[in-house]
Each structure stands twice: as C-alpha cells, then as structure tokens.
Amino acid sequence: MNSSFNRVYESFRRRLTPEQRNMFQFATEDDLRDAIEEIQKAQAQRHGLRNLNKLKHFLHGLEQYAGVIEVFVQVKPAILGLIWGPIKFCIQVASRTVNAFDALLDAYKKIGESLPILSAVDGIFYSKPHIQQVLANIYEDILDFHKRSVVFFSHGTWRLTLKLIHHTLDDMFGDILKNLERSRGLLMEVASVAHFQDAQQARLFYMADYEERIEKDKKTRMRAVVEWLSADQSHTNQQKTLQNIRLGLPGSGTWIQKHSLFKDWLRDDKGKSLVFWLTGIPGAGKTVLFSSVIDLINKSYPTSETVYFYCKTVDPNKSTFRAVAQSLISQILHKDTSCLDYLYDTIIASKESRPGSSALLKQILEELVICRSSLFIAIDGLDECEQHERSEILSVVSNVSKECNTEENVRFFLSSRREEDIKLSLQAAFVLSIEPKYVESDIRAYVKLQAAKLSKKFDFDAAKEREIIREVMTRPEGMFLLARLIMENLLAQDTIVDLEEELESDILPNGIDEA
C-alpha cells in the first residue's frame, strides 16, 4: 500500500470505534447506493423527499477517483471502504432530521464541486510520485471531512448544534474545500515537481494554521462556558472522602447491588421507570451507600457517563436547583466536549453574563441530558434542598424520564428522606427504603473493627470485646451514624474507668438526639 495512503488510512481508523471499523472497512459503492435507495423509499412514504440529486456530482467525482487510485496506486479495498462506509453512516443518521439531512447534502454538493475532474487528466501522469501524493491529499481531505462528521453524528448533541441558526456544517469543512481546490488546480495543470512542492508546503502550513485556530477557538469557548457556569466542583472530593471511609469497611454497602429492585432498575426492560429512589431514616448511611453506587456504576458501565451531586443544607452552593444544574452541566461538558458549541452559542444568545434564571439552566440541562447515548445522573440528599428548590430538580427528572422512556438512555439514582412532596413526585420510581436488616451486617462489621481498637487501647480480653459489641449493637436500629458516634465516644475515653461509665446502659444513647 502506498505509504501516504496508509498513513491517512491508519490515522482515520484510530479515530473510529471497533464497531465503526467493522462497519466501514468492507463497505462498497453498491452498499452506499442501496442505502440511498432505502432512504428515498422511507422519505417517499413520509411524503418528505429531499433533493438527493445534490449527491450525484459528489458520487460521480468519487467514482472517478476510486477508479484512478485502484488502477494507478493499487490500493487495497479497505482503503476505498473508508470512503463509502462513512458516507453511508452519515446520510443514514442525518436523514432522521430534515435540517441535518439538507445541511449534509449541501456539504456533499460543495465537496463534489471541488473534486478534481480526473477524467480530464492524462493517465500517464498518475504514476508520477508527486501526482500520487496529490491523490493521497484528496483521500486525506475526504477522510478529514468524514473524521469530523462521523464524530459529529455519533454524539446526540448534533441535533442541538444544528438547532442554532448560525451554526451549519460549513463550520466543519471550510478548510477542506480550500485543500480540494488546490489539489484540483494542481492536477488540471498537470503540475511540475517544483509547483507541487510549493503547493504541498502551502497545504501543510494552511492545515497547521487551521488546527491551531480551531484549538485556540475551542479553548476560548471552553473558558467562557466554564466561567459562565461557575459550577461547584466539590463532588469529586466528597466522593474520595466517602471512598476512604468505605476502605476501612470492605464489603460495606454491597447488599444493594444484590437487591432485586436495584437489579430491575439496571435491567433493560421497556416501559419500566428510569428512576431509583433510595430512602431511609436520618443516620441510616444513605450518603455512604450512595457513594458506593457511584463506584459500582462506573465499574459496571465503563462506556456510560456518570454525573452526580451531593446536596448539603448548610451550604447555599449545594442546596439549590441552580447549583445542582450548573454542576451537572459542567460535568457533562468535561466528559464530552462535543456539546461545547451548543453551550457557548446558547449562552451568547441568552445575553446573560451569569446564569440569571432557572428556566435557562433547566432548558440547557434537559436538552443536554436527553441527547446522551448512555447517562446515569445521581443526586444525594434531595431533602437537604428547600421544597421549592427540589421541585425544580424533580421537574427535570420527570421531563427527562418522559422524553427518554423509549430510548432508556438516561437513568436517575436519587437518595433522600421520605418527604411527602418527593414521594408524590416519584410515585412511578423504584423505591427502596433502608431497613435495619439491610445494614445490620455493615454496622456489626464496623462495631467489631472499632471494638478491636478499644481492646488494643485498654488491653482487655476477647470476652470484654464481645460484651461491648453485644451492648452497642442493641442501640443503632439501622442508624449507622449512631453506631459511629457511640464508638468514637468510647475510643475518646482516657481510662478504663471512663470507658466502663460510658458503657452503662443508661448512658449509652438510644437515638441521634441522645448521642
């Protein structure tokens, strides 16, 4: 295989998913024409035929090009597969939306008009190394367009991007048209080696300059969006803190992943609720359990995105709808920058220097979430937000659940106390209440661990250690927090006499209020 073609081919393949590689590498022109025919039939049934004649010039130019490189460069079929396969993929995805399909057809029409008329060039020139490099340049330009368009159409956010009036596919391929026009000029003039070298140098300079400008623009937009959101970033530190707590208790919280309700929520069953609601009394360990679920989802669903938030009553940056929305939007952006243009253009159109209204954040969050291919959203401590704030959060949960009920591309994991307004809003959700029987083994493991520390500190025997465990275990009744407060208090005693006093049955607390 010609080294120039091979370099471009491998560069493009690396950008593809394994599924896309398999889909594209054996694609043929006949496969593409069959796909076009199927799209025409489907559009005819919907009485929405589009102007597919725009593809004719583009396909005719590609046919000539494919014939030339097959004969004179002797490339492998897989090289041509990466021409036909991505076109088929893009038109099939774009055909679902009229505006996107028209924009793609316009793009192909412009590229077709820029392709060199290869039949006008004498075949003897195609064996010349510098002309073969021009042919490789054309291959690179065609693949560059599809490198961008395949990535674009592989993300759900393309619908949002094209909704914005001033954003079209032209933004993606203006440089490619210029490169194709240079190649067209070189071939039509049957260029000299010197002319070719000058043109090649100009091409490389233009490509580097274009990439630099695109990257600079992306960084500028990212800074503007991040500054506008000003999102709280403490969720990662909170998660690490809770992970460290769980490190001391191996196996803690694993009971939930075995529970039938949790398994049903994760299962891909059509028509079921996308929302799981974990409830429990104060001190039941909801937040620690919540953090274990985050880790479980990340481990079990590595190709999915997971965004989460810890609500806190005492912190105004963690107890409002605005704070939750800003954080979730920011997390989605940092996981997938394909939504950057949508966010930047929406923010500019709003003319708000900072998020001024919940309505705008709600619109952005819902539109971003709905178009994700696979997303888990987890929010801990809903009850720690005022009722009017959590009603906004629950409204988003409701709206997204209705919109995504068919695709099942979004799932919510929520935790809170069993407040009536939350209960009313989440009537259709999977609801699991933390009962003492679920957490007793976790509490016992914790108490045993702390009792061993007491034994070491005060040098008493195993019988005394068992007595302390037995006495303390009569108190929590499902409240992990109470068990922790009791054991921390016992470990804080200075002498064995002080310890014995604290162990008196009338001194050991029976509830959080007594602790």
XYZ file of C-alpha atoms in Angstrom, residues 260-439:
180
model
C -33.967 -7.301 43.240
C -35.261 -3.723 42.907
C -31.793 -2.391 42.122
C -31.219 -5.158 39.548
C -34.603 -4.420 37.933
C -33.726 -0.721 37.645
C -30.485 -1.514 35.838
C -32.093 -4.098 33.564
C -33.033 -3.007 30.013
C -36.779 -3.603 30.246
C -39.020 -1.433 28.107
C -41.624 0.622 29.894
C -40.096 0.476 33.373
C -39.180 3.516 35.440
C -35.795 5.127 34.816
C -35.686 6.440 38.397
C -34.419 4.696 41.530
C -35.182 6.352 44.861
C -33.215 5.302 47.955
C -34.839 6.421 51.215
C -34.002 5.985 54.865
C -34.160 7.498 58.313
C -31.538 10.087 59.341
C -28.202 8.410 60.017
C -29.049 5.248 58.040
C -25.946 5.660 55.875
C -27.649 6.870 52.695
C -24.751 9.071 51.601
C -22.077 6.409 52.091
C -24.283 3.899 50.270
C -24.861 6.476 47.526
C -21.101 6.817 47.016
C -20.756 3.031 46.702
C -23.432 3.029 43.989
C -21.490 5.696 42.048
C -18.397 3.470 42.114
C -20.448 0.411 41.164
C -21.984 2.157 38.135
C -18.593 3.476 36.980
C -17.128 -0.017 37.221
C -20.072 -1.906 35.704
C -20.842 0.583 32.911
C -17.455 1.960 31.770
C -18.815 3.204 28.423
C -21.609 5.178 30.088
C -21.275 8.660 31.549
C -21.999 9.223 35.245
C -22.619 12.649 36.761
C -23.552 13.196 40.392
C -24.124 15.788 43.100
C -24.122 15.827 46.922
C -26.683 18.266 48.354
C -25.933 19.957 51.700
C -28.395 22.093 53.694
C -25.706 24.200 55.346
C -24.087 25.215 52.054
C -26.033 27.517 49.673
C -23.757 26.338 46.848
C -25.009 22.790 47.373
C -28.698 23.156 48.182
C -30.305 24.922 45.207
C -31.558 23.819 41.815
C -29.142 26.263 40.220
C -26.153 24.691 41.992
C -27.227 21.168 41.011
C -27.885 22.130 37.376
C -24.628 24.076 36.969
C -22.610 21.169 38.352
C -24.315 18.503 36.215
C -23.970 20.597 33.038
C -20.303 21.233 33.818
C -19.646 17.522 34.408
C -21.303 16.553 31.114
C -19.232 19.168 29.279
C -15.943 17.909 30.734
C -16.835 14.307 29.888
C -17.773 15.152 26.297
C -16.784 18.470 24.718
C -18.971 17.813 21.650
C -21.649 19.889 23.422
C -19.333 22.911 23.769
C -20.607 24.746 20.671
C -24.220 24.285 21.750
C -23.495 25.588 25.244
C -21.431 28.549 24.039
C -23.950 29.622 21.388
C -26.889 29.216 23.792
C -25.144 31.282 26.446
C -24.269 34.028 23.946
C -27.860 34.076 22.651
C -29.187 34.397 26.229
C -27.184 37.624 26.777
C -26.779 36.602 30.442
C -23.302 37.210 31.890
C -24.135 34.643 34.589
C -26.994 32.128 34.831
C -29.762 34.576 35.615
C -32.755 32.286 35.509
C -33.567 28.734 36.487
C -35.538 28.429 33.251
C -32.417 28.739 31.081
C -30.442 26.237 33.175
C -33.398 23.866 33.113
C -33.651 24.121 29.320
C -29.922 23.517 28.854
C -29.783 20.621 31.317
C -32.813 18.841 29.852
C -31.651 19.226 26.254
C -28.124 18.057 27.095
C -29.315 15.062 29.096
C -31.922 13.860 26.625
C -29.404 13.567 23.785
C -26.820 11.493 25.698
C -26.354 7.945 24.441
C -25.985 6.452 27.958
C -26.032 8.574 31.094
C -26.504 7.992 34.823
C -27.494 11.001 36.943
C -27.184 10.613 40.715
C -28.278 13.188 43.309
C -27.809 12.596 47.033
C -29.759 14.359 49.789
C -32.682 15.849 47.865
C -34.364 16.555 51.215
C -31.480 18.891 52.078
C -32.789 21.355 49.482
C -35.771 23.584 50.249
C -39.023 22.244 48.830
C -39.255 24.852 46.046
C -35.661 24.089 45.009
C -36.084 20.326 44.899
C -39.359 20.716 42.995
C -37.269 22.196 40.135
C -34.918 19.211 40.301
C -37.814 16.747 40.342
C -39.400 18.562 37.397
C -36.256 17.873 35.321
C -36.320 14.224 36.433
C -39.960 13.952 35.351
C -39.493 15.697 31.984
C -36.383 13.719 31.045
C -37.966 10.421 32.139
C -40.949 11.008 29.857
C -38.745 12.010 26.919
C -36.299 9.106 27.346
C -38.778 6.387 28.253
C -38.442 4.703 24.849
C -34.691 5.004 24.361
C -33.894 4.386 28.066
C -30.629 6.269 27.560
C -30.811 8.108 30.903
C -31.243 6.731 34.427
C -31.606 8.601 37.726
C -30.415 7.457 41.155
C -31.792 9.677 43.935
C -31.479 9.477 47.714
C -33.295 11.365 50.463
C -35.514 11.079 53.484
C -39.083 10.073 52.713
C -40.573 13.559 52.342
C -44.177 13.703 51.106
C -43.523 16.013 48.133
C -40.692 13.774 46.919
C -42.858 10.681 47.418
C -45.653 12.278 45.377
C -43.296 13.221 42.538
C -41.618 9.803 42.398
C -44.695 7.583 42.516
C -43.558 5.570 39.477
C -39.960 5.150 40.648
C -38.262 2.078 42.061
C -38.315 2.822 45.805
C -36.014 1.112 48.299
C -36.117 2.019 51.962
C -33.021 1.201 54.034
C -34.289 -1.180 56.703
C -32.243 -2.302 59.749
C -31.958 -5.844 58.331
C -30.109 -4.499 55.252
C -27.412 -2.616 57.164
